[in-house]
């Protein structure tokens, strides 16, 4: 269960970063790439959380 909690904390941090980027106007190409990368990481963590919950 500790693993799931750590994943959820990491997910919350990424969501905060993602929200800050999304709220900006006129994103640079680097920011757009960072947004995509964070989004992919969030999706991966979501799958890891679900997988870990099933194993408990």
mmCIF file of N, CA and C in Angstrom:
data_model
loop_
_atom_site.group_PDB
_atom_site.id
_atom_site.type_symbol
_atom_site.label_atom_id
_atom_site.label_comp_id
_atom_site.label_asym_id
_atom_site.label_seq_id
_atom_site.Cartn_x
_atom_site.Cartn_y
_atom_site.Cartn_z
ATOM 1 N N UNK A 1 0.821 -1.191 0.000
ATOM 2 C CA UNK A 1 0.000 0.000 0.000
ATOM 3 C C UNK A 1 0.872 1.265 0.000
ATOM 4 N N UNK A 2 2.045 1.164 0.613
ATOM 5 C CA UNK A 2 2.961 2.306 0.638
ATOM 6 C C UNK A 2 3.375 2.692 -0.783
ATOM 7 N N UNK A 3 3.535 1.691 -1.635
ATOM 8 C CA UNK A 3 3.898 1.933 -3.030
ATOM 9 C C UNK A 3 2.816 2.753 -3.726
ATOM 10 N N UNK A 4 1.563 2.403 -3.501
ATOM 11 C CA UNK A 4 0.442 3.122 -4.108
ATOM 12 C C UNK A 4 0.420 4.568 -3.611
ATOM 13 N N UNK A 5 0.661 4.757 -2.333
ATOM 14 C CA UNK A 5 0.676 6.112 -1.770
ATOM 15 C C UNK A 5 1.773 6.960 -2.404
ATOM 16 N N UNK A 6 2.953 6.371 -2.595
ATOM 17 C CA UNK A 6 4.053 7.106 -3.240
ATOM 18 C C UNK A 6 3.695 7.458 -4.680
ATOM 19 N N UNK A 7 3.081 6.512 -5.385
ATOM 20 C CA UNK A 7 2.666 6.784 -6.763
ATOM 21 C C UNK A 7 1.632 7.907 -6.814
ATOM 22 N N UNK A 8 0.705 7.897 -5.882
ATOM 23 C CA UNK A 8 -0.331 8.929 -5.866
ATOM 24 C C UNK A 8 0.263 10.301 -5.538
ATOM 25 N N UNK A 9 1.249 10.341 -4.659
ATOM 26 C CA UNK A 9 1.932 11.606 -4.363
ATOM 27 C C UNK A 9 2.647 12.125 -5.605
ATOM 28 N N UNK A 10 3.335 11.232 -6.295
ATOM 29 C CA UNK A 10 4.040 11.603 -7.526
ATOM 30 C C UNK A 10 3.046 12.106 -8.569
ATOM 31 N N UNK A 11 1.905 11.426 -8.675
ATOM 32 C CA UNK A 11 0.864 11.820 -9.623
ATOM 33 C C UNK A 11 0.343 13.220 -9.295
ATOM 34 N N UNK A 12 0.105 13.490 -8.022
ATOM 35 C CA UNK A 12 -0.377 14.811 -7.607
ATOM 36 C C UNK A 12 0.622 15.907 -7.977
ATOM 37 N N UNK A 13 1.902 15.636 -7.773
ATOM 38 C CA UNK A 13 2.937 16.607 -8.135
ATOM 39 C C UNK A 13 2.929 16.877 -9.639
ATOM 40 N N UNK A 14 2.811 15.806 -10.419
ATOM 41 C CA UNK A 14 2.794 15.958 -11.872
ATOM 42 C C UNK A 14 1.551 16.710 -12.341
ATOM 43 N N UNK A 15 0.410 16.435 -11.714
ATOM 44 C CA UNK A 15 -0.833 17.127 -12.080
ATOM 45 C C UNK A 15 -0.681 18.627 -11.820
ATOM 46 N N UNK A 16 -0.055 18.986 -10.705
ATOM 47 C CA UNK A 16 0.168 20.402 -10.402
ATOM 48 C C UNK A 16 1.047 21.058 -11.468
ATOM 49 N N UNK A 17 2.123 20.372 -11.858
ATOM 50 C CA UNK A 17 3.004 20.896 -12.907
ATOM 51 C C UNK A 17 2.252 21.017 -14.229
ATOM 52 N N UNK A 18 1.471 19.991 -14.549
ATOM 53 C CA UNK A 18 0.718 19.972 -15.799
ATOM 54 C C UNK A 18 -0.283 21.126 -15.834
ATOM 55 N N UNK A 19 -0.989 21.334 -14.726
ATOM 56 C CA UNK A 19 -1.982 22.408 -14.652
ATOM 57 C C UNK A 19 -1.321 23.770 -14.841
ATOM 58 N N UNK A 20 -0.160 23.960 -14.245
ATOM 59 C CA UNK A 20 0.543 25.238 -14.381
ATOM 60 C C UNK A 20 0.912 25.508 -15.838
ATOM 61 N N UNK A 21 1.317 24.477 -16.544
ATOM 62 C CA UNK A 21 1.684 24.639 -17.956
ATOM 63 C C UNK A 21 0.444 24.880 -18.807
ATOM 64 N N UNK A 22 -0.615 24.132 -18.561
ATOM 65 C CA UNK A 22 -1.831 24.237 -19.369
ATOM 66 C C UNK A 22 -2.462 25.623 -19.233
ATOM 67 N N UNK A 23 -2.359 26.215 -18.061
ATOM 68 C CA UNK A 23 -2.979 27.518 -17.827
ATOM 69 C C UNK A 23 -2.241 28.666 -18.517
ATOM 70 N N UNK A 24 -1.011 28.417 -18.951
ATOM 71 C CA UNK A 24 -0.249 29.459 -19.635
ATOM 72 C C UNK A 24 -0.749 29.631 -21.064
ATOM 73 N N UNK A 25 -0.688 30.859 -21.531
ATOM 74 C CA UNK A 25 -0.996 31.140 -22.936
ATOM 75 C C UNK A 25 0.298 31.113 -23.736
ATOM 76 N N UNK A 26 0.188 30.860 -25.009
ATOM 77 C CA UNK A 26 1.334 30.896 -25.915
ATOM 78 C C UNK A 26 2.507 30.053 -25.422
ATOM 79 N N UNK A 27 2.299 28.764 -25.377
ATOM 80 C CA UNK A 27 3.354 27.851 -24.933
ATOM 81 C C UNK A 27 4.479 27.793 -25.962
ATOM 82 N N UNK A 28 5.700 27.717 -25.461
ATOM 83 C CA UNK A 28 6.836 27.508 -26.349
ATOM 84 C C UNK A 28 6.849 26.036 -26.755
ATOM 85 N N UNK A 29 7.650 25.728 -27.736
ATOM 86 C CA UNK A 29 7.743 24.332 -28.188
ATOM 87 C C UNK A 29 8.256 23.439 -27.059
ATOM 88 N N UNK A 30 9.204 23.956 -26.279
ATOM 89 C CA UNK A 30 9.742 23.194 -25.146
ATOM 90 C C UNK A 30 8.638 22.916 -24.118
ATOM 91 N N UNK A 31 7.794 23.909 -23.844
ATOM 92 C CA UNK A 31 6.694 23.729 -22.889
ATOM 93 C C UNK A 31 5.653 22.739 -23.421
ATOM 94 N N UNK A 32 5.403 22.781 -24.713
ATOM 95 C CA UNK A 32 4.469 21.820 -25.314
ATOM 96 C C UNK A 32 5.000 20.400 -25.173
ATOM 97 N N UNK A 33 6.302 20.237 -25.401
ATOM 98 C CA UNK A 33 6.920 18.919 -25.258
ATOM 99 C C UNK A 33 6.862 18.462 -23.809
ATOM 100 N N UNK A 34 7.130 19.387 -22.876
ATOM 101 C CA UNK A 34 7.069 19.058 -21.450
ATOM 102 C C UNK A 34 5.645 18.651 -21.056
ATOM 103 N N UNK A 35 4.655 19.360 -21.592
ATOM 104 C CA UNK A 35 3.249 19.033 -21.323
ATOM 105 C C UNK A 35 2.930 17.615 -21.792
ATOM 106 N N UNK A 36 3.358 17.273 -22.988
ATOM 107 C CA UNK A 36 3.121 15.919 -23.509
ATOM 108 C C UNK A 36 3.817 14.872 -22.647
ATOM 109 N N UNK A 37 5.041 15.163 -22.269
ATOM 110 C CA UNK A 37 5.816 14.237 -21.448
ATOM 111 C C UNK A 37 5.153 14.017 -20.088
ATOM 112 N N UNK A 38 4.725 15.090 -19.454
ATOM 113 C CA UNK A 38 4.057 14.980 -18.153
ATOM 114 C C UNK A 38 2.761 14.198 -18.295
ATOM 115 N N UNK A 39 2.018 14.469 -19.358
ATOM 116 C CA UNK A 39 0.763 13.755 -19.592
ATOM 117 C C UNK A 39 1.010 12.254 -19.736
ATOM 118 N N UNK A 40 2.030 11.879 -20.484
ATOM 119 C CA UNK A 40 2.361 10.463 -20.651
ATOM 120 C C UNK A 40 2.756 9.828 -19.323
ATOM 121 N N UNK A 41 3.500 10.585 -18.512
ATOM 122 C CA UNK A 41 3.919 10.078 -17.205
ATOM 123 C C UNK A 41 2.710 9.866 -16.284
ATOM 124 N N UNK A 42 1.772 10.801 -16.326
ATOM 125 C CA UNK A 42 0.558 10.683 -15.507
ATOM 126 C C UNK A 42 -0.219 9.433 -15.905
ATOM 127 N N UNK A 43 -0.365 9.208 -17.189
ATOM 128 C CA UNK A 43 -1.080 8.028 -17.674
ATOM 129 C C UNK A 43 -0.377 6.755 -17.218
ATOM 130 N N UNK A 44 0.942 6.718 -17.333
ATOM 131 C CA UNK A 44 1.712 5.551 -16.895
ATOM 132 C C UNK A 44 1.509 5.300 -15.401
ATOM 133 N N UNK A 45 1.584 6.358 -14.608
ATOM 134 C CA UNK A 45 1.408 6.219 -13.160
ATOM 135 C C UNK A 45 0.001 5.733 -12.837
ATOM 136 N N UNK A 46 -1.001 6.226 -13.564
ATOM 137 C CA UNK A 46 -2.376 5.752 -13.346
ATOM 138 C C UNK A 46 -2.468 4.241 -13.549
ATOM 139 N N UNK A 47 -1.848 3.746 -14.618
ATOM 140 C CA UNK A 47 -1.862 2.303 -14.864
ATOM 141 C C UNK A 47 -1.112 1.547 -13.772
ATOM 142 N N UNK A 48 0.011 2.093 -13.325
ATOM 143 C CA UNK A 48 0.776 1.458 -12.249
ATOM 144 C C UNK A 48 -0.030 1.407 -10.953
ATOM 145 N N UNK A 49 -0.760 2.466 -10.660
ATOM 146 C CA UNK A 49 -1.598 2.505 -9.453
ATOM 147 C C UNK A 49 -2.661 1.418 -9.529
ATOM 148 N N UNK A 50 -3.331 1.321 -10.666
ATOM 149 C CA UNK A 50 -4.379 0.304 -10.823
ATOM 150 C C UNK A 50 -3.797 -1.102 -10.722
ATOM 151 N N UNK A 51 -2.647 -1.315 -11.330
ATOM 152 C CA UNK A 51 -1.997 -2.623 -11.269
ATOM 153 C C UNK A 51 -1.623 -2.972 -9.832
ATOM 154 N N UNK A 52 -1.079 -2.011 -9.106
ATOM 155 C CA UNK A 52 -0.676 -2.245 -7.717
ATOM 156 C C UNK A 52 -1.889 -2.517 -6.828
ATOM 157 N N UNK A 53 -2.979 -1.828 -7.083
ATOM 158 C CA UNK A 53 -4.197 -2.042 -6.286
ATOM 159 C C UNK A 53 -4.736 -3.458 -6.492
ATOM 160 N N UNK A 54 -4.646 -3.956 -7.708
ATOM 161 C CA UNK A 54 -5.132 -5.309 -7.996
ATOM 162 C C UNK A 54 -4.284 -6.368 -7.307
ATOM 163 N N UNK A 55 -3.002 -6.073 -7.115
ATOM 164 C CA UNK A 55 -2.091 -7.036 -6.492
ATOM 165 C C UNK A 55 -2.255 -7.096 -4.980
ATOM 166 N N UNK A 56 -2.891 -6.083 -4.414
ATOM 167 C CA UNK A 56 -3.054 -6.036 -2.947
ATOM 168 C C UNK A 56 -4.146 -6.973 -2.507
#
